[in-house]
Amino acid sequence: MSEPRLSDIDDYNTLKGEKRKVVWAVILTGLLMGILYMFVYNKYNNKEDTIEVNQTIKNIPMQ
């Protein structure tokens, strides 16, 4: 049994049919997940209720 060659693959240069649909589905799913994550992160990342600390830490005790 020999190794497959690129010239033997039917759609080496262009994606056609089912493979093209799968590639686009993966790309769109990734983009939609990123957009959804951005909206959820911005909604629940509330920076208005933070506590401001003016003291600096001089020594960190080692245990």
mmCIF file of N, CA and C in Angstrom:
data_model
loop_
_atom_site.group_PDB
_atom_site.id
_atom_site.type_symbol
_atom_site.label_atom_id
_atom_site.label_comp_id
_atom_site.label_asym_id
_atom_site.label_seq_id
_atom_site.Cartn_x
_atom_site.Cartn_y
_atom_site.Cartn_z
ATOM 1 N N MET A 1 0.852 -1.177 0.000
ATOM 2 C CA MET A 1 0.000 0.000 0.000
ATOM 3 C C MET A 1 0.892 1.234 0.000
ATOM 4 N N SER A 2 0.663 2.116 -0.938
ATOM 5 C CA SER A 2 1.513 3.295 -1.070
ATOM 6 C C SER A 2 0.899 4.497 -0.360
ATOM 7 N N GLU A 3 1.732 5.477 -0.119
ATOM 8 C CA GLU A 3 1.282 6.716 0.509
ATOM 9 C C GLU A 3 0.401 7.499 -0.462
ATOM 10 N N PRO A 4 -0.630 8.168 0.028
ATOM 11 C CA PRO A 4 -1.457 8.983 -0.865
ATOM 12 C C PRO A 4 -0.677 10.220 -1.337
ATOM 13 N N ARG A 5 -0.915 10.594 -2.571
ATOM 14 C CA ARG A 5 -0.273 11.779 -3.133
ATOM 15 C C ARG A 5 -1.294 12.899 -3.229
ATOM 16 N N LEU A 6 -0.818 14.146 -3.157
ATOM 17 C CA LEU A 6 -1.725 15.287 -3.236
ATOM 18 C C LEU A 6 -2.451 15.324 -4.567
ATOM 19 N N SER A 7 -1.799 14.899 -5.615
ATOM 20 C CA SER A 7 -2.452 14.921 -6.927
ATOM 21 C C SER A 7 -3.576 13.898 -7.032
ATOM 22 N N ASP A 8 -3.597 12.904 -6.130
ATOM 23 C CA ASP A 8 -4.657 11.900 -6.146
ATOM 24 C C ASP A 8 -5.916 12.347 -5.397
ATOM 25 N N ILE A 9 -5.787 13.399 -4.592
ATOM 26 C CA ILE A 9 -6.941 13.876 -3.840
ATOM 27 C C ILE A 9 -7.820 14.696 -4.773
ATOM 28 N N ASP A 10 -9.125 14.395 -4.779
ATOM 29 C CA ASP A 10 -10.042 15.032 -5.730
ATOM 30 C C ASP A 10 -10.156 16.542 -5.538
ATOM 31 N N ASP A 11 -10.280 16.994 -4.305
ATOM 32 C CA ASP A 11 -10.512 18.425 -4.081
ATOM 33 C C ASP A 11 -9.327 19.083 -3.369
ATOM 34 N N TYR A 12 -8.117 18.793 -3.844
ATOM 35 C CA TYR A 12 -6.921 19.346 -3.220
ATOM 36 C C TYR A 12 -6.871 20.869 -3.355
ATOM 37 N N ASN A 13 -7.135 21.398 -4.518
ATOM 38 C CA ASN A 13 -7.028 22.839 -4.756
ATOM 39 C C ASN A 13 -8.267 23.607 -4.311
ATOM 40 N N THR A 14 -9.418 23.001 -4.387
ATOM 41 C CA THR A 14 -10.645 23.700 -4.002
ATOM 42 C C THR A 14 -11.510 22.767 -3.164
ATOM 43 N N LEU A 15 -12.218 23.353 -2.221
ATOM 44 C CA LEU A 15 -13.167 22.571 -1.437
ATOM 45 C C LEU A 15 -14.508 22.572 -2.165
ATOM 46 N N LYS A 16 -15.102 21.428 -2.254
ATOM 47 C CA LYS A 16 -16.385 21.303 -2.938
ATOM 48 C C LYS A 16 -17.317 20.441 -2.105
ATOM 49 N N GLY A 17 -18.586 20.723 -2.255
ATOM 50 C CA GLY A 17 -19.608 19.864 -1.665
ATOM 51 C C GLY A 17 -19.643 19.871 -0.156
ATOM 52 N N GLU A 18 -19.660 18.678 0.424
ATOM 53 C CA GLU A 18 -19.850 18.506 1.871
ATOM 54 C C GLU A 18 -18.688 19.076 2.675
ATOM 55 N N LYS A 19 -17.460 18.927 2.185
ATOM 56 C CA LYS A 19 -16.308 19.460 2.924
ATOM 57 C C LYS A 19 -16.386 20.974 3.043
ATOM 58 N N ARG A 20 -16.831 21.631 1.999
ATOM 59 C CA ARG A 20 -16.955 23.091 2.022
ATOM 60 C C ARG A 20 -17.989 23.519 3.072
ATOM 61 N N LYS A 21 -19.098 22.802 3.137
ATOM 62 C CA LYS A 21 -20.131 23.117 4.126
ATOM 63 C C LYS A 21 -19.616 22.917 5.545
ATOM 64 N N VAL A 22 -18.841 21.869 5.769
ATOM 65 C CA VAL A 22 -18.303 21.598 7.092
ATOM 66 C C VAL A 22 -17.318 22.688 7.497
ATOM 67 N N VAL A 23 -16.458 23.108 6.591
ATOM 68 C CA VAL A 23 -15.484 24.157 6.892
ATOM 69 C C VAL A 23 -16.205 25.449 7.251
ATOM 70 N N TRP A 24 -17.195 25.833 6.480
ATOM 71 C CA TRP A 24 -17.938 27.065 6.775
ATOM 72 C C TRP A 24 -18.722 26.948 8.072
ATOM 73 N N ALA A 25 -19.262 25.778 8.359
ATOM 74 C CA ALA A 25 -19.989 25.583 9.615
ATOM 75 C C ALA A 25 -19.056 25.741 10.812
ATOM 76 N N VAL A 26 -17.845 25.220 10.711
ATOM 77 C CA VAL A 26 -16.872 25.347 11.799
ATOM 78 C C VAL A 26 -16.462 26.804 11.982
ATOM 79 N N ILE A 27 -16.216 27.509 10.895
ATOM 80 C CA ILE A 27 -15.824 28.922 10.966
ATOM 81 C C ILE A 27 -16.949 29.747 11.577
ATOM 82 N N LEU A 28 -18.168 29.569 11.109
ATOM 83 C CA LEU A 28 -19.295 30.345 11.637
ATOM 84 C C LEU A 28 -19.585 30.019 13.100
ATOM 85 N N THR A 29 -19.457 28.759 13.467
ATOM 86 C CA THR A 29 -19.670 28.367 14.854
ATOM 87 C C THR A 29 -18.634 29.023 15.761
ATOM 88 N N GLY A 30 -17.392 29.054 15.334
ATOM 89 C CA GLY A 30 -16.349 29.716 16.117
ATOM 90 C C GLY A 30 -16.606 31.199 16.272
ATOM 91 N N LEU A 31 -17.022 31.858 15.195
ATOM 92 C CA LEU A 31 -17.325 33.288 15.270
ATOM 93 C C LEU A 31 -18.515 33.559 16.185
ATOM 94 N N LEU A 32 -19.558 32.750 16.080
ATOM 95 C CA LEU A 32 -20.730 32.939 16.934
ATOM 96 C C LEU A 32 -20.400 32.700 18.407
ATOM 97 N N MET A 33 -19.576 31.713 18.684
ATOM 98 C CA MET A 33 -19.184 31.456 20.069
ATOM 99 C C MET A 33 -18.359 32.630 20.611
ATOM 100 N N GLY A 34 -17.495 33.205 19.790
ATOM 101 C CA GLY A 34 -16.709 34.356 20.206
ATOM 102 C C GLY A 34 -17.574 35.566 20.483
ATOM 103 N N ILE A 35 -18.552 35.807 19.635
ATOM 104 C CA ILE A 35 -19.464 36.941 19.826
ATOM 105 C C ILE A 35 -20.302 36.726 21.084
ATOM 106 N N LEU A 36 -20.804 35.523 21.281
ATOM 107 C CA LEU A 36 -21.586 35.214 22.479
ATOM 108 C C LEU A 36 -20.740 35.394 23.735
ATOM 109 N N TYR A 37 -19.509 34.921 23.709
ATOM 110 C CA TYR A 37 -18.619 35.075 24.855
ATOM 111 C C TYR A 37 -18.376 36.549 25.143
ATOM 112 N N MET A 38 -18.181 37.363 24.107
ATOM 113 C CA MET A 38 -17.937 38.789 24.281
ATOM 114 C C MET A 38 -19.121 39.463 24.967
ATOM 115 N N PHE A 39 -20.334 39.166 24.533
ATOM 116 C CA PHE A 39 -21.511 39.773 25.136
ATOM 117 C C PHE A 39 -21.699 39.340 26.588
ATOM 118 N N VAL A 40 -21.529 38.061 26.864
ATOM 119 C CA VAL A 40 -21.689 37.569 28.237
ATOM 120 C C VAL A 40 -20.605 38.152 29.130
ATOM 121 N N TYR A 41 -19.380 38.213 28.664
ATOM 122 C CA TYR A 41 -18.279 38.767 29.452
ATOM 123 C C TYR A 41 -18.528 40.239 29.767
ATOM 124 N N ASN A 42 -18.960 40.998 28.784
ATOM 125 C CA ASN A 42 -19.213 42.424 29.004
ATOM 126 C C ASN A 42 -20.409 42.655 29.931
ATOM 127 N N LYS A 43 -21.384 41.769 29.894
ATOM 128 C CA LYS A 43 -22.562 41.940 30.742
ATOM 129 C C LYS A 43 -22.242 41.649 32.202
ATOM 130 N N TYR A 44 -21.479 40.607 32.473
ATOM 131 C CA TYR A 44 -21.229 40.179 33.844
ATOM 132 C C TYR A 44 -19.907 40.681 34.410
ATOM 133 N N ASN A 45 -19.100 41.348 33.630
ATOM 134 C CA ASN A 45 -17.851 41.913 34.126
ATOM 135 C C ASN A 45 -18.132 43.350 34.553
ATOM 136 N N ASN A 46 -18.714 43.493 35.742
ATOM 137 C CA ASN A 46 -19.149 44.779 36.246
ATOM 138 C C ASN A 46 -18.006 45.436 37.017
ATOM 139 N N LYS A 47 -17.456 46.513 36.477
ATOM 140 C CA LYS A 47 -16.329 47.182 37.114
ATOM 141 C C LYS A 47 -16.771 48.331 38.014
ATOM 142 N N GLU A 48 -18.050 48.562 38.153
ATOM 143 C CA GLU A 48 -18.541 49.663 38.973
ATOM 144 C C GLU A 48 -18.497 49.352 40.459
ATOM 145 N N ASP A 49 -18.476 48.090 40.837
ATOM 146 C CA ASP A 49 -18.518 47.741 42.247
ATOM 147 C C ASP A 49 -17.162 47.280 42.774
ATOM 148 N N THR A 50 -16.077 47.764 42.200
ATOM 149 C CA THR A 50 -14.757 47.371 42.662
ATOM 150 C C THR A 50 -14.375 48.173 43.907
ATOM 151 N N ILE A 51 -13.499 47.604 44.702
ATOM 152 C CA ILE A 51 -13.002 48.257 45.911
ATOM 153 C C ILE A 51 -11.595 48.761 45.606
ATOM 154 N N GLU A 52 -11.383 50.051 45.759
ATOM 155 C CA GLU A 52 -10.074 50.629 45.480
ATOM 156 C C GLU A 52 -9.183 50.468 46.709
ATOM 157 N N VAL A 53 -7.967 49.997 46.491
ATOM 158 C CA VAL A 53 -7.005 49.794 47.564
ATOM 159 C C VAL A 53 -5.852 50.752 47.334
ATOM 160 N N ASN A 54 -5.555 51.582 48.348
ATOM 161 C CA ASN A 54 -4.490 52.571 48.214
ATOM 162 C C ASN A 54 -3.200 52.139 48.900
ATOM 163 N N GLN A 55 -3.223 51.067 49.675
ATOM 164 C CA GLN A 55 -2.036 50.599 50.377
ATOM 165 C C GLN A 55 -1.208 49.717 49.462
ATOM 166 N N THR A 56 0.107 49.759 49.660
ATOM 167 C CA THR A 56 0.980 48.889 48.891
ATOM 168 C C THR A 56 1.434 47.745 49.785
ATOM 169 N N ILE A 57 1.759 46.643 49.195
ATOM 170 C CA ILE A 57 2.245 45.469 49.903
ATOM 171 C C ILE A 57 3.760 45.529 49.905
ATOM 172 N N LYS A 58 4.357 45.586 51.115
ATOM 173 C CA LYS A 58 5.816 45.711 51.206
ATOM 174 C C LYS A 58 6.466 44.345 51.374
ATOM 175 N N ASN A 59 5.896 43.504 52.180
ATOM 176 C CA ASN A 59 6.460 42.166 52.423
ATOM 177 C C ASN A 59 5.369 41.135 52.235
ATOM 178 N N ILE A 60 5.729 40.067 51.562
ATOM 179 C CA ILE A 60 4.819 38.937 51.402
ATOM 180 C C ILE A 60 5.359 37.806 52.272
ATOM 181 N N PRO A 61 4.632 37.402 53.308
ATOM 182 C CA PRO A 61 5.161 36.353 54.194
ATOM 183 C C PRO A 61 5.237 35.016 53.483
ATOM 184 N N MET A 62 6.358 34.342 53.664
ATOM 185 C CA MET A 62 6.549 33.010 53.072
ATOM 186 C C MET A 62 6.152 31.970 54.107
ATOM 187 N N GLN A 63 5.448 30.969 53.714
ATOM 188 C CA GLN A 63 5.005 29.942 54.659
ATOM 189 C C GLN A 63 5.853 28.716 54.549
#
